[in-house]
Amino acid sequence: MTSIGIIGSGFGAIAVVHELREAGHDDIRLWERADDIGGVWRDNSYPGAGCDVPSPLYCFSWAPNTHWSRRYALRDEILTYLHRVAAAEGVTDRVQLGREVVAAAWDDDTSSWTVTFADDSTQTVDVLVTAVGQLSRPQLPPVPGIEDFGGDWFHSAEWDHDVDLHGRRVACVGVGASAVQYVPHVTEQASQVTLFQRSANYLLPKPDGPFARWYRPLVTAERPLWWSLGERFSLGLESGTRTARVEQAVALRHLERQVSDPALRQALTPDYPIGCKRILFSNDFYPAVDQPHVSLVTDRVARVVEDGLVTQDGTHHPADVVVYGTGFETQDFLASIEITGRGGRKLATQWSDGAHAHLGVHAPGFPNLLISYGPNTNLGGGSIIYMLEAQARHMRDVLDRMRTGGYDAVEVTPEAEAQWDREVQHELESSAWAHCDSWYRHPSGRITSNWPGATHPYAKRVRDLEPADFAWT
Ligand code: NAP
């Protein structure tokens, strides 16, 4: 029986285990570097953490959740769901916790991957699946002095719950998807809050609210509606469309309604077309910023000193606590694992100008390596779980074909991968993401994170397995 090793234990990994077990695979093991499963939902415990994708859509199609308590679920509820599904799918039984994979090397003679862990031990599997997400490595800004700060400081993805913010001066660096969720909570506790914003965001109102108990079993009926709205929303991420204009008008009206001070409103108005950076959803961020004890600083942070931050104009901003909501290292896909393929080639070298993979899943030169949530499969709208499911089904199809054909190895051809990459990059040229810098783009300019357009065409492409695109050995 084919042995399969999966790196990670978040939603991507669970989707893969579900599909492969349905197909009759049983020799599956998972390696998780942390001491619990859960991926980003385990790591991100900041106050207010939740999902801005409606909960009826933010679950597996094959495991509908009739327990959601509200339309936009908070982190604890999502994590409870994830744990429940993981147990039911046999993930919990198969996962090896505290096992950080640092390297993986392909052996042509045995058609297998040898995986090396942080403690130098190794394991060998026939097929290696990476499911480490795109947002697993917190990023601090490259400003000097971070370590010299005399007060408390942490990244939003490593929230230090032992630090009491009550009555303290809190500096929040970065105003993105996470910050709009925790800033309202921080402003409730802190005596003074300074927000350091490099770029403003478009914020849309969130049609949130609790679900009545009697309604919860019916919540799944909302799924098709939210899915089609998500598809439409994603199409608005193509530049200049009518949907984009409507989204922009709604966002600017939301700002106007919630922020009375014209100067603050101006500072919170983005200077790029909508969709270029991730569109955010919040009903309480603007009111939180529009308070006397909160100030918004748009000058860049130049350095951190013992008792605060200094901006480029020389102003010193005193602080007792600094929270860095500065996102994740997104461009070095899989860089924390040294992956060596056929003939000693390194994945990091192959991707030095930005990651690219056929269907986001297969890299030429790396047989039997399947990537979940790989390059160009992230979304600007809709649910990533839909994409993870589509990839998992595709992986199942690939392994089915290997089994029925008696093949030991499968590898995408360089031609098929290059053709896919050309098509995706061509589509991306007319996307909103081409008009500004964001975590979706590699420094080379390539948009490496996102899939262009709606999710349905992607699911269709990965469903129609094209055997000629691969070498079957
Ligand atoms: P983010 O959205 O990438 O925001 C990072 C913030 O830090 C931005 O304001 C960014 O400014 C700023 N920043 C980054 N580097 C900086 C630097 N060197 N100096 C100053 N400012 C800097 O990060 P995040 O809030 O952690 O969210 C990351 C992703 O996680 C999201 O895009 C989303 O995909 C996911 N997420 C999802 C949800 C959800 O509800 N589904 C919630 C939270 C997070 P610029 O805008 O100028 O780059």
PDB file of N, CA, C and O and ligand atoms in Angstrom, residues 41 46 50-53 135 139-143 155-156 173-179 181 196 198-199 201 277-278 280 300 325-328 378 437-440, ligand 1:
ATOM      1  N   TRP A  41      -5.776  28.517  12.795  1.00  0.00           N
ATOM      2  CA  TRP A  41      -6.827  28.719  13.811  1.00  0.00           C
ATOM      3  C   TRP A  41      -6.338  28.322  15.190  1.00  0.00           C
ATOM      4  O   TRP A  41      -6.925  28.716  16.202  1.00  0.00           O
ATOM      5  N   TYR A  46      -5.678  35.994  18.906  1.00  0.00           N
ATOM      6  CA  TYR A  46      -5.812  37.397  19.322  1.00  0.00           C
ATOM      7  C   TYR A  46      -7.272  37.732  19.625  1.00  0.00           C
ATOM      8  O   TYR A  46      -8.185  37.073  19.099  1.00  0.00           O
ATOM      9  N   GLY A  50     -11.503  35.879  14.189  1.00  0.00           N
ATOM     10  CA  GLY A  50     -12.645  35.199  13.590  1.00  0.00           C
ATOM     11  C   GLY A  50     -12.467  35.159  12.095  1.00  0.00           C
ATOM     12  O   GLY A  50     -11.430  35.562  11.571  1.00  0.00           O
ATOM     13  N   CYS A  51     -13.483  34.673  11.431  1.00  0.00           N
ATOM     14  CA  CYS A  51     -13.381  34.536   9.988  1.00  0.00           C
ATOM     15  C   CYS A  51     -14.343  35.504   9.314  1.00  0.00           C
ATOM     16  O   CYS A  51     -15.509  35.586   9.713  1.00  0.00           O
ATOM     17  N   ASP A  52     -13.835  36.202   8.294  1.00  0.00           N
ATOM     18  CA  ASP A  52     -14.729  37.128   7.598  1.00  0.00           C
ATOM     19  C   ASP A  52     -15.396  36.476   6.381  1.00  0.00           C
ATOM     20  O   ASP A  52     -15.941  37.162   5.520  1.00  0.00           O
ATOM     21  N   VAL A  53     -15.345  35.152   6.340  1.00  0.00           N
ATOM     22  CA  VAL A  53     -16.134  34.391   5.360  1.00  0.00           C
ATOM     23  C   VAL A  53     -17.339  33.846   6.150  1.00  0.00           C
ATOM     24  O   VAL A  53     -17.159  33.306   7.242  1.00  0.00           O
ATOM     25  N   LEU A 135       0.061  31.170   5.475  1.00  0.00           N
ATOM     26  CA  LEU A 135       0.143  32.208   6.509  1.00  0.00           C
ATOM     27  C   LEU A 135       0.586  31.591   7.834  1.00  0.00           C
ATOM     28  O   LEU A 135      -0.070  31.754   8.858  1.00  0.00           O
ATOM     29  N   GLN A 139       5.561  37.604  10.410  1.00  0.00           N
ATOM     30  CA  GLN A 139       6.594  38.495   9.878  1.00  0.00           C
ATOM     31  C   GLN A 139       6.646  39.777  10.709  1.00  0.00           C
ATOM     32  O   GLN A 139       5.630  40.455  10.884  1.00  0.00           O
ATOM     33  N   LEU A 140       7.847  40.096  11.174  1.00  0.00           N
ATOM     34  CA  LEU A 140       8.032  41.378  11.868  1.00  0.00           C
ATOM     35  C   LEU A 140       8.554  42.387  10.863  1.00  0.00           C
ATOM     36  O   LEU A 140       9.227  42.007   9.898  1.00  0.00           O
ATOM     37  N   PRO A 141       8.265  43.671  11.047  1.00  0.00           N
ATOM     38  CA  PRO A 141       8.772  44.656  10.083  1.00  0.00           C
ATOM     39  C   PRO A 141      10.291  44.778  10.193  1.00  0.00           C
ATOM     40  O   PRO A 141      10.841  44.620  11.296  1.00  0.00           O
ATOM     41  N   PRO A 142      10.963  45.078   9.089  1.00  0.00           N
ATOM     42  CA  PRO A 142      12.439  45.162   9.152  1.00  0.00           C
ATOM     43  C   PRO A 142      12.909  46.523   9.672  1.00  0.00           C
ATOM     44  O   PRO A 142      13.658  47.226   9.006  1.00  0.00           O
ATOM     45  N   VAL A 143      12.430  46.902  10.854  1.00  0.00           N
ATOM     46  CA  VAL A 143      12.878  48.169  11.438  1.00  0.00           C
ATOM     47  C   VAL A 143      13.838  47.862  12.588  1.00  0.00           C
ATOM     48  O   VAL A 143      13.633  46.874  13.310  1.00  0.00           O
ATOM     49  N   HIS A 155       3.836  39.515  18.217  1.00  0.00           N
ATOM     50  CA  HIS A 155       3.148  39.516  16.919  1.00  0.00           C
ATOM     51  C   HIS A 155       1.701  39.079  17.141  1.00  0.00           C
ATOM     52  O   HIS A 155       1.429  38.280  18.050  1.00  0.00           O
ATOM     53  N   SER A 156       0.809  39.567  16.293  1.00  0.00           N
ATOM     54  CA  SER A 156      -0.616  39.243  16.504  1.00  0.00           C
ATOM     55  C   SER A 156      -0.890  37.740  16.441  1.00  0.00           C
ATOM     56  O   SER A 156      -1.818  37.249  17.084  1.00  0.00           O
ATOM     57  N   VAL A 173       1.238  48.198  15.247  1.00  0.00           N
ATOM     58  CA  VAL A 173       1.902  48.422  13.970  1.00  0.00           C
ATOM     59  C   VAL A 173       1.257  47.511  12.931  1.00  0.00           C
ATOM     60  O   VAL A 173       1.235  46.293  13.106  1.00  0.00           O
ATOM     61  N   GLY A 174       0.735  48.116  11.860  1.00  0.00           N
ATOM     62  CA  GLY A 174       0.059  47.328  10.827  1.00  0.00           C
ATOM     63  C   GLY A 174      -1.438  47.337  11.045  1.00  0.00           C
ATOM     64  O   GLY A 174      -1.923  47.170  12.164  1.00  0.00           O
ATOM     65  N   VAL A 175      -2.138  47.596   9.961  1.00  0.00           N
ATOM     66  CA  VAL A 175      -3.597  47.674  10.037  1.00  0.00           C
ATOM     67  C   VAL A 175      -4.142  46.811   8.897  1.00  0.00           C
ATOM     68  O   VAL A 175      -4.500  47.312   7.833  1.00  0.00           O
ATOM     69  N   GLY A 176      -4.168  45.513   9.142  1.00  0.00           N
ATOM     70  CA  GLY A 176      -4.657  44.599   8.113  1.00  0.00           C
ATOM     71  C   GLY A 176      -5.829  43.775   8.624  1.00  0.00           C
ATOM     72  O   GLY A 176      -6.535  44.170   9.562  1.00  0.00           O
ATOM     73  N   ALA A 177      -5.997  42.588   8.011  1.00  0.00           N
ATOM     74  CA  ALA A 177      -7.164  41.741   8.306  1.00  0.00           C
ATOM     75  C   ALA A 177      -7.232  41.351   9.783  1.00  0.00           C
ATOM     76  O   ALA A 177      -8.313  41.296  10.366  1.00  0.00           O
ATOM     77  N   SER A 178      -6.081  41.081  10.387  1.00  0.00           N
ATOM     78  CA  SER A 178      -6.091  40.715  11.804  1.00  0.00           C
ATOM     79  C   SER A 178      -6.350  41.953  12.660  1.00  0.00           C
ATOM     80  O   SER A 178      -7.170  41.922  13.581  1.00  0.00           O
ATOM     81  N   ALA A 179      -5.634  43.053  12.354  1.00  0.00           N
ATOM     82  CA  ALA A 179      -5.734  44.255  13.187  1.00  0.00           C
ATOM     83  C   ALA A 179      -7.163  44.795  13.255  1.00  0.00           C
ATOM     84  O   ALA A 179      -7.611  45.213  14.329  1.00  0.00           O
ATOM     85  N   GLN A 181      -9.686  43.275  13.442  1.00  0.00           N
ATOM     86  CA  GLN A 181     -10.462  42.462  14.387  1.00  0.00           C
ATOM     87  C   GLN A 181     -10.036  42.720  15.836  1.00  0.00           C
ATOM     88  O   GLN A 181     -10.864  42.723  16.728  1.00  0.00           O
ATOM     89  N   PHE A 196      -0.265  52.459  13.696  1.00  0.00           N
ATOM     90  CA  PHE A 196       0.686  52.818  12.647  1.00  0.00           C
ATOM     91  C   PHE A 196       0.219  52.152  11.352  1.00  0.00           C
ATOM     92  O   PHE A 196       0.289  50.932  11.214  1.00  0.00           O
ATOM     93  N   ARG A 198       0.486  51.807   7.314  1.00  0.00           N
ATOM     94  CA  ARG A 198       1.294  52.084   6.116  1.00  0.00           C
ATOM     95  C   ARG A 198       0.378  52.369   4.930  1.00  0.00           C
ATOM     96  O   ARG A 198       0.609  53.286   4.159  1.00  0.00           O
ATOM     97  N   SER A 199      -0.670  51.546   4.758  1.00  0.00           N
ATOM     98  CA  SER A 199      -1.661  51.801   3.700  1.00  0.00           C
ATOM     99  C   SER A 199      -3.040  51.624   4.308  1.00  0.00           C
ATOM    100  O   SER A 199      -3.235  50.783   5.191  1.00  0.00           O
ATOM    101  N   ASN A 201      -7.104  50.576   4.104  1.00  0.00           N
ATOM    102  CA  ASN A 201      -7.819  49.423   3.518  1.00  0.00           C
ATOM    103  C   ASN A 201      -9.237  49.808   3.140  1.00  0.00           C
ATOM    104  O   ASN A 201      -9.820  50.709   3.735  1.00  0.00           O
ATOM    105  N   LYS A 277      -5.412  45.204  -2.432  1.00  0.00           N
ATOM    106  CA  LYS A 277      -5.079  44.506  -1.185  1.00  0.00           C
ATOM    107  C   LYS A 277      -6.374  43.838  -0.724  1.00  0.00           C
ATOM    108  O   LYS A 277      -7.455  44.208  -1.202  1.00  0.00           O
ATOM    109  N   ARG A 278      -6.268  42.941   0.202  1.00  0.00           N
ATOM    110  CA  ARG A 278      -7.448  42.199   0.645  1.00  0.00           C
ATOM    111  C   ARG A 278      -8.533  43.153   1.152  1.00  0.00           C
ATOM    112  O   ARG A 278      -8.260  44.033   1.975  1.00  0.00           O
ATOM    113  N   LEU A 280     -11.451  44.177   3.492  1.00  0.00           N
ATOM    114  CA  LEU A 280     -11.726  43.750   4.862  1.00  0.00           C
ATOM    115  C   LEU A 280     -13.190  43.988   5.213  1.00  0.00           C
ATOM    116  O   LEU A 280     -13.867  44.800   4.573  1.00  0.00           O
ATOM    117  N   ARG A 300       5.863  56.457   8.356  1.00  0.00           N
ATOM    118  CA  ARG A 300       6.455  55.126   8.536  1.00  0.00           C
ATOM    119  C   ARG A 300       7.228  55.033   9.842  1.00  0.00           C
ATOM    120  O   ARG A 300       7.860  56.017  10.259  1.00  0.00           O
ATOM    121  N   GLY A 325       1.012  43.687  13.932  1.00  0.00           N
ATOM    122  CA  GLY A 325       0.023  42.982  13.094  1.00  0.00           C
ATOM    123  C   GLY A 325       0.476  43.086  11.656  1.00  0.00           C
ATOM    124  O   GLY A 325      -0.256  43.529  10.781  1.00  0.00           O
ATOM    125  N   THR A 326       1.728  42.698  11.448  1.00  0.00           N
ATOM    126  CA  THR A 326       2.383  42.974  10.161  1.00  0.00           C
ATOM    127  C   THR A 326       2.404  41.767   9.227  1.00  0.00           C
ATOM    128  O   THR A 326       3.232  41.682   8.329  1.00  0.00           O
ATOM    129  N   GLY A 327       1.488  40.867   9.437  1.00  0.00           N
ATOM    130  CA  GLY A 327       1.308  39.780   8.475  1.00  0.00           C
ATOM    131  C   GLY A 327       2.324  38.660   8.573  1.00  0.00           C
ATOM    132  O   GLY A 327       2.974  38.460   9.609  1.00  0.00           O
ATOM    133  N   PHE A 328       2.491  37.970   7.460  1.00  0.00           N
ATOM    134  CA  PHE A 328       3.241  36.709   7.453  1.00  0.00           C
ATOM    135  C   PHE A 328       4.253  36.688   6.308  1.00  0.00           C
ATOM    136  O   PHE A 328       4.112  37.440   5.339  1.00  0.00           O
ATOM    137  N   ASN A 378      -4.559  31.040  -3.498  1.00  0.00           N
ATOM    138  CA  ASN A 378      -5.203  31.838  -2.461  1.00  0.00           C
ATOM    139  C   ASN A 378      -6.323  32.665  -3.105  1.00  0.00           C
ATOM    140  O   ASN A 378      -6.338  32.866  -4.323  1.00  0.00           O
ATOM    141  N   ASP A 437       1.367  46.969  -4.399  1.00  0.00           N
ATOM    142  CA  ASP A 437       2.138  45.916  -3.736  1.00  0.00           C
ATOM    143  C   ASP A 437       1.311  45.326  -2.609  1.00  0.00           C
ATOM    144  O   ASP A 437       0.559  46.036  -1.947  1.00  0.00           O
ATOM    145  N   SER A 438       1.433  44.047  -2.418  1.00  0.00           N
ATOM    146  CA  SER A 438       0.703  43.400  -1.329  1.00  0.00           C
ATOM    147  C   SER A 438       1.418  42.088  -1.036  1.00  0.00           C
ATOM    148  O   SER A 438       2.375  41.725  -1.736  1.00  0.00           O
ATOM    149  N   TRP A 439       0.923  41.378  -0.041  1.00  0.00           N
ATOM    150  CA  TRP A 439       1.577  40.096   0.278  1.00  0.00           C
ATOM    151  C   TRP A 439       1.296  39.047  -0.791  1.00  0.00           C
ATOM    152  O   TRP A 439       1.846  37.958  -0.753  1.00  0.00           O
ATOM    153  N   TYR A 440       0.463  39.395  -1.791  1.00  0.00           N
ATOM    154  CA  TYR A 440       0.179  38.468  -2.880  1.00  0.00           C
ATOM    155  C   TYR A 440       1.318  38.442  -3.908  1.00  0.00           C
ATOM    156  O   TYR A 440       1.348  37.578  -4.771  1.00  0.00           O
TER     157      TYR A 440
HETATM  158  P1  NAP B   1      -2.002  41.721   6.547  1.00  0.00           P
HETATM  159  O1  NAP B   1      -3.434  41.736   6.213  1.00  0.00           O
HETATM  160  O2  NAP B   1      -0.998  41.388   5.524  1.00  0.00           O
HETATM  161  O3  NAP B   1      -1.702  43.123   7.182  1.00  0.00           O
HETATM  162  C1  NAP B   1      -0.411  43.471   7.564  1.00  0.00           C
HETATM  163  C2  NAP B   1      -0.398  44.928   7.943  1.00  0.00           C
HETATM  164  O4  NAP B   1       0.906  45.247   8.352  1.00  0.00           O
HETATM  165  C3  NAP B   1      -0.717  45.844   6.780  1.00  0.00           C
HETATM  166  O5  NAP B   1      -1.342  46.989   7.279  1.00  0.00           O
HETATM  167  C4  NAP B   1       0.662  46.157   6.231  1.00  0.00           C
HETATM  168  O6  NAP B   1       0.733  47.367   5.524  1.00  0.00           O
HETATM  169  C5  NAP B   1       1.422  46.269   7.516  1.00  0.00           C
HETATM  170  N1  NAP B   1       2.834  46.024   7.334  1.00  0.00           N
HETATM  171  C6  NAP B   1       3.416  44.923   6.824  1.00  0.00           C
HETATM  172  N2  NAP B   1       4.749  45.068   6.810  1.00  0.00           N
HETATM  173  C7  NAP B   1       4.990  46.293   7.319  1.00  0.00           C
HETATM  174  C8  NAP B   1       6.165  47.033   7.547  1.00  0.00           C
HETATM  175  N3  NAP B   1       7.367  46.529   7.239  1.00  0.00           N
HETATM  176  N4  NAP B   1       6.039  48.266   8.068  1.00  0.00           N
HETATM  177  C9  NAP B   1       4.830  48.768   8.368  1.00  0.00           C
HETATM  178  N5  NAP B   1       3.679  48.127   8.168  1.00  0.00           N
HETATM  179  C10 NAP B   1       3.770  46.902   7.660  1.00  0.00           C
HETATM  180  O7  NAP B   1      -1.700  40.731   7.778  1.00  0.00           O
HETATM  181  P2  NAP B   1      -2.737  40.099   8.764  1.00  0.00           P
HETATM  182  O8  NAP B   1      -3.634  41.150   9.266  1.00  0.00           O
HETATM  183  O9  NAP B   1      -2.006  39.290   9.741  1.00  0.00           O
HETATM  184  O10 NAP B   1      -3.546  39.145   7.815  1.00  0.00           O
HETATM  185  C11 NAP B   1      -2.854  38.277   6.930  1.00  0.00           C
HETATM  186  C12 NAP B   1      -3.823  37.480   6.140  1.00  0.00           C
HETATM  187  O11 NAP B   1      -4.443  36.549   7.029  1.00  0.00           O
HETATM  188  C13 NAP B   1      -4.971  38.234   5.536  1.00  0.00           C
HETATM  189  O12 NAP B   1      -4.671  38.877   4.346  1.00  0.00           O
HETATM  190  C14 NAP B   1      -5.974  37.140   5.381  1.00  0.00           C
HETATM  191  O13 NAP B   1      -5.743  36.411   4.215  1.00  0.00           O
HETATM  192  C15 NAP B   1      -5.732  36.295   6.594  1.00  0.00           C
HETATM  193  N6  NAP B   1      -6.689  36.670   7.649  1.00  0.00           N
HETATM  194  C16 NAP B   1      -7.967  36.339   7.424  1.00  0.00           C
HETATM  195  C17 NAP B   1      -8.907  36.699   8.340  1.00  0.00           C
HETATM  196  C18 NAP B   1     -10.333  36.347   8.077  1.00  0.00           C
HETATM  197  O14 NAP B   1     -11.202  36.933   8.670  1.00  0.00           O
HETATM  198  N7  NAP B   1     -10.622  35.407   7.188  1.00  0.00           N
HETATM  199  C19 NAP B   1      -8.559  37.395   9.485  1.00  0.00           C
HETATM  200  C20 NAP B   1      -7.230  37.693   9.694  1.00  0.00           C
HETATM  201  C21 NAP B   1      -6.296  37.336   8.764  1.00  0.00           C
HETATM  202  P3  NAP B   1       0.486  47.417   3.924  1.00  0.00           P
HETATM  203  O15 NAP B   1      -0.994  47.234   3.751  1.00  0.00           O
HETATM  204  O16 NAP B   1       0.995  48.710   3.510  1.00  0.00           O
HETATM  205  O17 NAP B   1       1.275  46.265   3.356  1.00  0.00           O
END
